[in-house]
């Protein structure tokens, strides 16, 4: 808050639109707020399954083609591409169309992160994406292929973060907070 001419400025929450279901993830990129979850549209404004975007400057909602057929759990951008993942599929939005970059035939996708050039997803202890077994619970997509990151996680990965060139993960295991040293997940402290 700030004072100007004896007036008090107060910031408040305001409605910009109401998804008609649950919201699981938000991501801001290039002037747009991307909203993902389990919904069929923005009430009274737009019909779009599970993903939509809101242009912050104009206040206009828009669909991303035909949306996605299942609940969106995580959204982020890598370069100019938007990636959105359900529990079993990783999609890429190139600005005009969706494509599938990964399908999990075993396990579930829960979270994602980026180092600015690659996409990382986290999920259940063993994921199988496009026939690649991800035994660490963390997978990397370099734009061409999926690979596992580190050694066996022995727990579900719920959170991923790249910060100051260090890759962190949060799990439900005996060592819930670890970082990647280039070959294995190690204790943070």
mmCIF file of C-alpha atoms in Angstrom:
data_model
loop_
_atom_site.group_PDB
_atom_site.id
_atom_site.type_symbol
_atom_site.label_atom_id
_atom_site.label_comp_id
_atom_site.label_asym_id
_atom_site.label_seq_id
_atom_site.Cartn_x
_atom_site.Cartn_y
_atom_site.Cartn_z
ATOM 1 C CA UNK A 1 0.000 0.000 0.000
ATOM 2 C CA UNK A 2 1.059 3.609 -0.536
ATOM 3 C CA UNK A 3 -0.225 6.998 0.578
ATOM 4 C CA UNK A 4 -0.826 9.844 -1.855
ATOM 5 C CA UNK A 5 -2.634 13.099 -1.008
ATOM 6 C CA UNK A 6 -4.000 11.543 2.156
ATOM 7 C CA UNK A 7 -5.586 8.654 0.239
ATOM 8 C CA UNK A 8 -4.806 5.032 0.957
ATOM 9 C CA UNK A 9 -4.220 2.683 -1.983
ATOM 10 C CA UNK A 10 -5.413 -0.847 -1.272
ATOM 11 C CA UNK A 11 -4.802 -3.845 -3.496
ATOM 12 C CA UNK A 12 -7.610 -6.379 -3.706
ATOM 13 C CA UNK A 13 -8.389 -9.600 -5.533
ATOM 14 C CA UNK A 14 -10.717 -9.259 -8.508
ATOM 15 C CA UNK A 15 -12.325 -11.776 -10.801
ATOM 16 C CA UNK A 16 -10.961 -12.010 -14.346
ATOM 17 C CA UNK A 17 -13.041 -15.058 -15.280
ATOM 18 C CA UNK A 18 -14.270 -18.244 -13.689
ATOM 19 C CA UNK A 19 -13.199 -21.690 -14.940
ATOM 20 C CA UNK A 20 -16.176 -24.001 -14.413
ATOM 21 C CA UNK A 21 -14.096 -26.662 -12.662
ATOM 22 C CA UNK A 22 -10.801 -27.087 -10.843
ATOM 23 C CA UNK A 23 -7.585 -25.182 -11.595
ATOM 24 C CA UNK A 24 -4.373 -27.182 -11.003
ATOM 25 C CA UNK A 25 -1.688 -25.004 -12.552
ATOM 26 C CA UNK A 26 -0.900 -21.436 -13.643
ATOM 27 C CA UNK A 27 1.960 -20.190 -15.790
ATOM 28 C CA UNK A 28 2.746 -16.655 -16.991
ATOM 29 C CA UNK A 29 4.579 -16.169 -20.279
ATOM 30 C CA UNK A 30 4.772 -13.364 -22.845
ATOM 31 C CA UNK A 31 1.820 -11.361 -21.532
ATOM 32 C CA UNK A 32 -0.476 -14.375 -21.061
ATOM 33 C CA UNK A 33 -1.578 -16.224 -17.949
ATOM 34 C CA UNK A 34 -2.028 -19.899 -18.899
ATOM 35 C CA UNK A 35 -4.577 -21.768 -16.793
ATOM 36 C CA UNK A 36 -4.772 -25.558 -16.654
ATOM 37 C CA UNK A 37 -6.984 -27.954 -14.769
ATOM 38 C CA UNK A 38 -10.152 -29.956 -15.077
ATOM 39 C CA UNK A 39 -12.786 -27.686 -16.638
ATOM 40 C CA UNK A 40 -14.793 -27.266 -19.836
ATOM 41 C CA UNK A 41 -14.499 -23.512 -20.156
ATOM 42 C CA UNK A 42 -14.512 -20.051 -18.640
ATOM 43 C CA UNK A 43 -18.079 -19.426 -17.480
ATOM 44 C CA UNK A 44 -19.973 -17.121 -19.837
ATOM 45 C CA UNK A 45 -16.879 -16.337 -21.923
ATOM 46 C CA UNK A 46 -15.292 -19.346 -23.572
ATOM 47 C CA UNK A 47 -15.686 -23.076 -24.117
ATOM 48 C CA UNK A 48 -12.335 -24.881 -23.970
ATOM 49 C CA UNK A 49 -11.472 -28.149 -22.254
ATOM 50 C CA UNK A 50 -8.822 -28.116 -19.518
ATOM 51 C CA UNK A 51 -6.594 -25.236 -20.709
ATOM 52 C CA UNK A 52 -7.090 -21.561 -21.594
ATOM 53 C CA UNK A 53 -5.087 -18.363 -21.578
ATOM 54 C CA UNK A 54 -5.817 -14.868 -20.358
ATOM 55 C CA UNK A 55 -4.165 -11.830 -21.965
ATOM 56 C CA UNK A 56 -3.266 -9.685 -18.993
ATOM 57 C CA UNK A 57 -3.128 -6.334 -20.830
ATOM 58 C CA UNK A 58 -6.435 -6.685 -22.717
ATOM 59 C CA UNK A 59 -8.380 -8.894 -20.295
ATOM 60 C CA UNK A 60 -9.372 -11.285 -23.111
ATOM 61 C CA UNK A 61 -9.592 -15.070 -22.686
ATOM 62 C CA UNK A 62 -8.705 -17.381 -25.567
ATOM 63 C CA UNK A 63 -8.638 -21.089 -26.321
ATOM 64 C CA UNK A 64 -5.541 -22.946 -27.445
ATOM 65 C CA UNK A 65 -7.034 -24.709 -30.493
ATOM 66 C CA UNK A 66 -9.364 -27.429 -29.168
ATOM 67 C CA UNK A 67 -7.907 -27.521 -25.640
ATOM 68 C CA UNK A 68 -6.806 -30.924 -24.289
ATOM 69 C CA UNK A 69 -8.920 -34.031 -23.619
ATOM 70 C CA UNK A 70 -7.732 -34.621 -20.020
ATOM 71 C CA UNK A 71 -6.963 -32.538 -16.938
ATOM 72 C CA UNK A 72 -3.815 -30.416 -17.255
ATOM 73 C CA UNK A 73 -1.534 -30.783 -14.221
ATOM 74 C CA UNK A 74 1.430 -28.614 -15.205
ATOM 75 C CA UNK A 75 2.234 -25.876 -17.751
ATOM 76 C CA UNK A 76 5.488 -24.106 -18.589
ATOM 77 C CA UNK A 77 7.366 -22.600 -21.496
ATOM 78 C CA UNK A 78 10.683 -23.705 -22.946
ATOM 79 C CA UNK A 79 11.757 -20.981 -25.318
ATOM 80 C CA UNK A 80 8.647 -19.909 -27.204
ATOM 81 C CA UNK A 81 6.918 -23.303 -26.911
ATOM 82 C CA UNK A 82 4.330 -23.993 -24.211
ATOM 83 C CA UNK A 83 4.337 -27.481 -22.682
ATOM 84 C CA UNK A 84 1.290 -28.837 -20.874
ATOM 85 C CA UNK A 85 1.068 -32.253 -19.245
ATOM 86 C CA UNK A 86 -1.737 -34.493 -18.117
ATOM 87 C CA UNK A 87 -1.037 -37.510 -15.893
ATOM 88 C CA UNK A 88 -0.028 -39.507 -18.973
ATOM 89 C CA UNK A 89 0.714 -37.173 -21.908
ATOM 90 C CA UNK A 90 3.108 -34.266 -22.496
ATOM 91 C CA UNK A 91 1.896 -31.826 -25.168
ATOM 92 C CA UNK A 92 3.665 -28.962 -26.924
ATOM 93 C CA UNK A 93 1.851 -25.828 -28.150
ATOM 94 C CA UNK A 94 3.836 -24.023 -30.861
ATOM 95 C CA UNK A 95 1.573 -20.984 -30.973
ATOM 96 C CA UNK A 96 -0.982 -22.440 -33.374
ATOM 97 C CA UNK A 97 -1.216 -26.223 -32.874
ATOM 98 C CA UNK A 98 -0.712 -29.012 -30.333
ATOM 99 C CA UNK A 99 1.630 -31.971 -30.765
ATOM 100 C CA UNK A 100 2.398 -34.881 -28.446
ATOM 101 C CA UNK A 101 6.018 -35.195 -27.310
ATOM 102 C CA UNK A 102 5.594 -37.951 -24.754
ATOM 103 C CA UNK A 103 3.126 -40.586 -23.625
ATOM 104 C CA UNK A 104 3.484 -42.404 -20.306
ATOM 105 C CA UNK A 105 2.512 -46.064 -20.598
ATOM 106 C CA UNK A 106 3.348 -46.655 -16.914
ATOM 107 C CA UNK A 107 3.389 -44.259 -13.982
ATOM 108 C CA UNK A 108 1.995 -40.741 -13.719
ATOM 109 C CA UNK A 109 3.318 -37.271 -14.506
ATOM 110 C CA UNK A 110 2.923 -34.757 -11.669
ATOM 111 C CA UNK A 111 5.209 -31.732 -12.141
ATOM 112 C CA UNK A 112 7.584 -29.999 -14.548
ATOM 113 C CA UNK A 113 10.517 -27.583 -14.681
ATOM 114 C CA UNK A 114 12.945 -26.116 -17.198
ATOM 115 C CA UNK A 115 16.541 -24.954 -17.247
ATOM 116 C CA UNK A 116 15.647 -22.678 -20.170
ATOM 117 C CA UNK A 117 16.517 -25.129 -22.929
ATOM 118 C CA UNK A 118 15.165 -28.533 -21.850
ATOM 119 C CA UNK A 119 11.895 -29.774 -20.352
ATOM 120 C CA UNK A 120 11.975 -31.867 -17.182
ATOM 121 C CA UNK A 121 9.027 -33.779 -15.775
ATOM 122 C CA UNK A 122 8.627 -35.489 -12.439
ATOM 123 C CA UNK A 123 6.248 -38.170 -11.335
ATOM 124 C CA UNK A 124 5.892 -41.606 -9.867
ATOM 125 C CA UNK A 125 9.002 -43.661 -9.086
ATOM 126 C CA UNK A 126 8.984 -45.463 -12.415
ATOM 127 C CA UNK A 127 7.695 -43.747 -15.519
ATOM 128 C CA UNK A 128 7.767 -45.263 -18.983
ATOM 129 C CA UNK A 129 7.647 -42.502 -21.597
ATOM 130 C CA UNK A 130 7.747 -43.411 -25.274
ATOM 131 C CA UNK A 131 9.259 -46.807 -24.279
ATOM 132 C CA UNK A 132 12.049 -45.168 -22.207
ATOM 133 C CA UNK A 133 12.009 -46.316 -18.563
ATOM 134 C CA UNK A 134 12.549 -43.359 -16.235
ATOM 135 C CA UNK A 135 13.639 -45.067 -13.006
ATOM 136 C CA UNK A 136 14.533 -41.870 -11.115
ATOM 137 C CA UNK A 137 11.070 -40.314 -11.293
ATOM 138 C CA UNK A 138 12.584 -37.422 -13.294
ATOM 139 C CA UNK A 139 12.745 -37.327 -17.100
ATOM 140 C CA UNK A 140 14.391 -34.880 -19.494
ATOM 141 C CA UNK A 141 13.091 -33.935 -22.957
ATOM 142 C CA UNK A 142 15.790 -32.229 -25.041
ATOM 143 C CA UNK A 143 13.522 -31.618 -28.021
ATOM 144 C CA UNK A 144 14.385 -34.951 -29.634
ATOM 145 C CA UNK A 145 14.484 -37.709 -27.003
ATOM 146 C CA UNK A 146 13.536 -38.608 -23.432
ATOM 147 C CA UNK A 147 16.221 -39.630 -20.918
ATOM 148 C CA UNK A 148 16.270 -40.421 -17.212
ATOM 149 C CA UNK A 149 17.869 -37.914 -14.840
ATOM 150 C CA UNK A 150 20.004 -39.453 -12.096
ATOM 151 C CA UNK A 151 19.665 -42.695 -10.236
ATOM 152 C CA UNK A 152 16.631 -44.382 -8.697
ATOM 153 C CA UNK A 153 14.435 -42.004 -6.716
ATOM 154 C CA UNK A 154 12.597 -44.654 -4.657
ATOM 155 C CA UNK A 155 9.812 -42.132 -4.186
ATOM 156 C CA UNK A 156 7.314 -40.031 -6.098
ATOM 157 C CA UNK A 157 8.573 -36.643 -7.315
ATOM 158 C CA UNK A 158 6.081 -33.864 -6.510
ATOM 159 C CA UNK A 159 8.159 -30.746 -7.154
ATOM 160 C CA UNK A 160 11.014 -29.715 -9.471
ATOM 161 C CA UNK A 161 12.929 -26.435 -9.602
ATOM 162 C CA UNK A 162 15.922 -25.058 -11.470
ATOM 163 C CA UNK A 163 17.427 -22.178 -9.509
ATOM 164 C CA UNK A 164 20.900 -20.595 -9.868
ATOM 165 C CA UNK A 165 21.945 -23.444 -12.195
ATOM 166 C CA UNK A 166 21.084 -26.080 -9.570
ATOM 167 C CA UNK A 167 18.316 -28.661 -10.128
ATOM 168 C CA UNK A 168 16.199 -29.555 -7.061
ATOM 169 C CA UNK A 169 13.454 -32.109 -6.476
ATOM 170 C CA UNK A 170 10.922 -32.661 -3.727
ATOM 171 C CA UNK A 171 9.621 -36.153 -2.977
ATOM 172 C CA UNK A 172 7.762 -38.180 -0.384
ATOM 173 C CA UNK A 173 10.782 -40.416 0.390
ATOM 174 C CA UNK A 174 13.278 -40.617 3.236
ATOM 175 C CA UNK A 175 15.331 -37.790 1.676
ATOM 176 C CA UNK A 176 12.539 -35.543 0.428
ATOM 177 C CA UNK A 177 14.662 -32.576 -0.690
ATOM 178 C CA UNK A 178 17.625 -33.292 -2.953
ATOM 179 C CA UNK A 179 19.676 -31.708 -5.734
ATOM 180 C CA UNK A 180 21.215 -33.150 -8.874
ATOM 181 C CA UNK A 181 25.030 -33.150 -9.088
ATOM 182 C CA UNK A 182 25.247 -34.116 -12.761
ATOM 183 C CA UNK A 183 25.001 -37.864 -12.226
ATOM 184 C CA UNK A 184 23.013 -38.524 -9.045
ATOM 185 C CA UNK A 185 20.540 -36.963 -6.614
ATOM 186 C CA UNK A 186 22.326 -35.939 -3.401
ATOM 187 C CA UNK A 187 21.379 -34.357 -0.092
ATOM 188 C CA UNK A 188 21.070 -30.585 -0.220
ATOM 189 C CA UNK A 189 22.946 -30.126 3.066
#
